[in-house]
């Protein structure tokens, strides 16, 4: 069993900051790419940022220069530092990870999501 548990969402005013965390736990052998996606009401889920174990990152154009993804490989944890937040960043943010399990499977996992609301 593998779980991704997010934390750090909440309500913030425009221009403010939030830091999201996502910890992977369970029968994990290794983790490949970890990342964050978001889904706003009435919209499709979209990529926010991803990071490989060696530090290669990928960001959506809409968050470049404002958001920073980092990870602690020893703790199987990925973070998303969100600065200069805008009302259009309001969404449910989901953690995602490609995980090799101890039983030999390679599978993509999702967290349960954490709400981020940015007021104008």
PDB file of C-alpha atoms in Angstrom:
ATOM      1  CA  UNK A   1       0.000   0.000   0.000  1.00  0.00           C
ATOM      2  CA  UNK A   2       1.220   3.453  -0.938  1.00  0.00           C
ATOM      3  CA  UNK A   3      -0.279   6.752   0.175  1.00  0.00           C
ATOM      4  CA  UNK A   4       0.348  10.366  -0.768  1.00  0.00           C
ATOM      5  CA  UNK A   5      -0.778  12.813   1.891  1.00  0.00           C
ATOM      6  CA  UNK A   6      -0.900  16.533   1.133  1.00  0.00           C
ATOM      7  CA  UNK A   7      -0.969  19.407   3.585  1.00  0.00           C
ATOM      8  CA  UNK A   8      -0.620  23.165   3.584  1.00  0.00           C
ATOM      9  CA  UNK A   9      -3.601  24.391   1.634  1.00  0.00           C
ATOM     10  CA  UNK A  10      -5.838  27.177   2.823  1.00  0.00           C
ATOM     11  CA  UNK A  11      -7.200  30.649   2.216  1.00  0.00           C
ATOM     12  CA  UNK A  12      -4.846  33.489   1.388  1.00  0.00           C
ATOM     13  CA  UNK A  13      -5.164  36.984  -0.021  1.00  0.00           C
ATOM     14  CA  UNK A  14      -3.867  37.824  -3.461  1.00  0.00           C
ATOM     15  CA  UNK A  15      -0.140  38.495  -3.333  1.00  0.00           C
ATOM     16  CA  UNK A  16       0.323  36.130  -0.434  1.00  0.00           C
ATOM     17  CA  UNK A  17       2.187  32.838  -0.138  1.00  0.00           C
ATOM     18  CA  UNK A  18       1.471  29.238   0.756  1.00  0.00           C
ATOM     19  CA  UNK A  19       3.629  26.140   0.979  1.00  0.00           C
ATOM     20  CA  UNK A  20       2.201  22.742   0.129  1.00  0.00           C
ATOM     21  CA  UNK A  21       3.746  19.481   1.262  1.00  0.00           C
ATOM     22  CA  UNK A  22       3.165  15.919   0.096  1.00  0.00           C
ATOM     23  CA  UNK A  23       4.604  12.901   1.841  1.00  0.00           C
ATOM     24  CA  UNK A  24       4.627   9.459   0.259  1.00  0.00           C
ATOM     25  CA  UNK A  25       4.509   6.482   2.571  1.00  0.00           C
ATOM     26  CA  UNK A  26       4.025   2.746   2.473  1.00  0.00           C
ATOM     27  CA  UNK A  27       5.678  -0.042   0.550  1.00  0.00           C
ATOM     28  CA  UNK A  28       8.018   2.153  -1.486  1.00  0.00           C
ATOM     29  CA  UNK A  29      11.210   0.987  -3.162  1.00  0.00           C
ATOM     30  CA  UNK A  30      11.919   4.198  -5.039  1.00  0.00           C
ATOM     31  CA  UNK A  31      10.173   7.256  -6.427  1.00  0.00           C
ATOM     32  CA  UNK A  32      10.681   8.710  -9.874  1.00  0.00           C
ATOM     33  CA  UNK A  33       8.994  11.970 -10.814  1.00  0.00           C
ATOM     34  CA  UNK A  34       6.929  13.777  -8.178  1.00  0.00           C
ATOM     35  CA  UNK A  35       4.749  16.714  -8.945  1.00  0.00           C
ATOM     36  CA  UNK A  36       1.743  18.907  -8.404  1.00  0.00           C
ATOM     37  CA  UNK A  37      -1.387  19.291 -10.491  1.00  0.00           C
ATOM     38  CA  UNK A  38      -4.438  21.434  -9.900  1.00  0.00           C
ATOM     39  CA  UNK A  39      -8.079  21.478 -10.861  1.00  0.00           C
ATOM     40  CA  UNK A  40     -10.257  24.562 -10.700  1.00  0.00           C
ATOM     41  CA  UNK A  41     -14.056  24.313 -10.708  1.00  0.00           C
ATOM     42  CA  UNK A  42     -15.353  23.489 -14.165  1.00  0.00           C
ATOM     43  CA  UNK A  43     -11.861  23.003 -15.585  1.00  0.00           C
ATOM     44  CA  UNK A  44      -9.646  20.064 -16.390  1.00  0.00           C
ATOM     45  CA  UNK A  45      -6.831  19.015 -14.128  1.00  0.00           C
ATOM     46  CA  UNK A  46      -3.600  20.662 -15.234  1.00  0.00           C
ATOM     47  CA  UNK A  47       0.087  20.298 -14.525  1.00  0.00           C
ATOM     48  CA  UNK A  48       1.594  22.827 -12.129  1.00  0.00           C
ATOM     49  CA  UNK A  49       5.134  21.547 -11.617  1.00  0.00           C
ATOM     50  CA  UNK A  50       7.162  18.343 -11.558  1.00  0.00           C
ATOM     51  CA  UNK A  51      10.590  17.385 -10.282  1.00  0.00           C
ATOM     52  CA  UNK A  52      12.725  14.315 -10.937  1.00  0.00           C
ATOM     53  CA  UNK A  53      14.956  12.720  -8.292  1.00  0.00           C
ATOM     54  CA  UNK A  54      18.008  14.427  -9.774  1.00  0.00           C
ATOM     55  CA  UNK A  55      16.373  17.846  -9.773  1.00  0.00           C
ATOM     56  CA  UNK A  56      15.048  18.365 -13.277  1.00  0.00           C
ATOM     57  CA  UNK A  57      11.983  20.571 -13.036  1.00  0.00           C
ATOM     58  CA  UNK A  58       9.084  21.466 -15.270  1.00  0.00           C
ATOM     59  CA  UNK A  59       6.626  24.294 -14.648  1.00  0.00           C
ATOM     60  CA  UNK A  60       3.409  25.466 -16.206  1.00  0.00           C
ATOM     61  CA  UNK A  61       3.926  28.825 -17.888  1.00  0.00           C
ATOM     62  CA  UNK A  62       1.290  30.365 -15.633  1.00  0.00           C
ATOM     63  CA  UNK A  63       3.339  29.707 -12.477  1.00  0.00           C
ATOM     64  CA  UNK A  64       6.912  30.224 -13.689  1.00  0.00           C
ATOM     65  CA  UNK A  65       8.728  32.726 -11.516  1.00  0.00           C
ATOM     66  CA  UNK A  66       6.128  32.477  -8.737  1.00  0.00           C
ATOM     67  CA  UNK A  67       6.081  28.808  -7.715  1.00  0.00           C
ATOM     68  CA  UNK A  68       9.021  26.603  -6.751  1.00  0.00           C
ATOM     69  CA  UNK A  69       8.944  22.829  -6.488  1.00  0.00           C
ATOM     70  CA  UNK A  70      11.435  21.048  -4.264  1.00  0.00           C
ATOM     71  CA  UNK A  71      11.765  17.613  -2.762  1.00  0.00           C
ATOM     72  CA  UNK A  72      13.473  15.734   0.004  1.00  0.00           C
ATOM     73  CA  UNK A  73      14.281  12.348  -1.467  1.00  0.00           C
ATOM     74  CA  UNK A  74      15.235  10.898   1.909  1.00  0.00           C
ATOM     75  CA  UNK A  75      11.790  11.774   3.266  1.00  0.00           C
ATOM     76  CA  UNK A  76       9.868  10.897   0.074  1.00  0.00           C
ATOM     77  CA  UNK A  77       8.381  14.370   0.262  1.00  0.00           C
ATOM     78  CA  UNK A  78       7.725  17.032  -2.342  1.00  0.00           C
ATOM     79  CA  UNK A  79       6.970  20.677  -1.656  1.00  0.00           C
ATOM     80  CA  UNK A  80       5.415  23.517  -3.602  1.00  0.00           C
ATOM     81  CA  UNK A  81       6.265  27.041  -2.512  1.00  0.00           C
ATOM     82  CA  UNK A  82       3.683  29.377  -3.991  1.00  0.00           C
ATOM     83  CA  UNK A  83       4.402  33.100  -3.946  1.00  0.00           C
ATOM     84  CA  UNK A  84       2.585  36.100  -5.367  1.00  0.00           C
ATOM     85  CA  UNK A  85      -0.620  34.104  -5.466  1.00  0.00           C
ATOM     86  CA  UNK A  86      -3.420  35.222  -7.763  1.00  0.00           C
ATOM     87  CA  UNK A  87      -7.164  34.519  -7.628  1.00  0.00           C
ATOM     88  CA  UNK A  88      -6.752  32.353 -10.735  1.00  0.00           C
ATOM     89  CA  UNK A  89      -4.513  30.025  -8.707  1.00  0.00           C
ATOM     90  CA  UNK A  90      -7.594  28.966  -6.751  1.00  0.00           C
ATOM     91  CA  UNK A  91      -8.005  25.213  -7.200  1.00  0.00           C
ATOM     92  CA  UNK A  92      -7.681  21.841  -5.567  1.00  0.00           C
ATOM     93  CA  UNK A  93      -4.008  20.920  -5.705  1.00  0.00           C
ATOM     94  CA  UNK A  94      -3.093  17.260  -6.117  1.00  0.00           C
ATOM     95  CA  UNK A  95       0.203  15.563  -5.452  1.00  0.00           C
ATOM     96  CA  UNK A  96       1.338  12.954  -7.976  1.00  0.00           C
ATOM     97  CA  UNK A  97       4.179  10.464  -7.990  1.00  0.00           C
ATOM     98  CA  UNK A  98       5.576   7.613 -10.070  1.00  0.00           C
ATOM     99  CA  UNK A  99       6.503   4.940  -7.568  1.00  0.00           C
ATOM    100  CA  UNK A 100       8.311   1.621  -7.683  1.00  0.00           C
ATOM    101  CA  UNK A 101       6.793  -0.491  -4.926  1.00  0.00           C
ATOM    102  CA  UNK A 102       8.637  -3.107  -2.893  1.00  0.00           C
ATOM    103  CA  UNK A 103       6.433  -5.759  -4.485  1.00  0.00           C
ATOM    104  CA  UNK A 104       7.846  -4.890  -7.885  1.00  0.00           C
ATOM    105  CA  UNK A 105       5.133  -2.713  -9.400  1.00  0.00           C
ATOM    106  CA  UNK A 106       5.620   0.655 -11.069  1.00  0.00           C
ATOM    107  CA  UNK A 107       2.519   2.781 -10.674  1.00  0.00           C
ATOM    108  CA  UNK A 108       1.321   6.356 -10.729  1.00  0.00           C
ATOM    109  CA  UNK A 109      -0.283   7.577  -7.516  1.00  0.00           C
ATOM    110  CA  UNK A 110      -2.428  10.589  -6.606  1.00  0.00           C
ATOM    111  CA  UNK A 111      -3.018  12.311  -3.304  1.00  0.00           C
ATOM    112  CA  UNK A 112      -6.466  13.246  -2.049  1.00  0.00           C
ATOM    113  CA  UNK A 113      -6.039  16.931  -2.882  1.00  0.00           C
ATOM    114  CA  UNK A 114      -5.805  20.106  -0.833  1.00  0.00           C
ATOM    115  CA  UNK A 115      -7.825  23.251  -1.446  1.00  0.00           C
ATOM    116  CA  UNK A 116      -6.072  26.520  -2.181  1.00  0.00           C
ATOM    117  CA  UNK A 117      -8.260  29.610  -2.282  1.00  0.00           C
ATOM    118  CA  UNK A 118      -6.883  33.024  -3.192  1.00  0.00           C
ATOM    119  CA  UNK A 119      -9.131  35.982  -2.466  1.00  0.00           C
ATOM    120  CA  UNK A 120      -8.924  39.221  -4.420  1.00  0.00           C
TER     121      UNK A 120
END
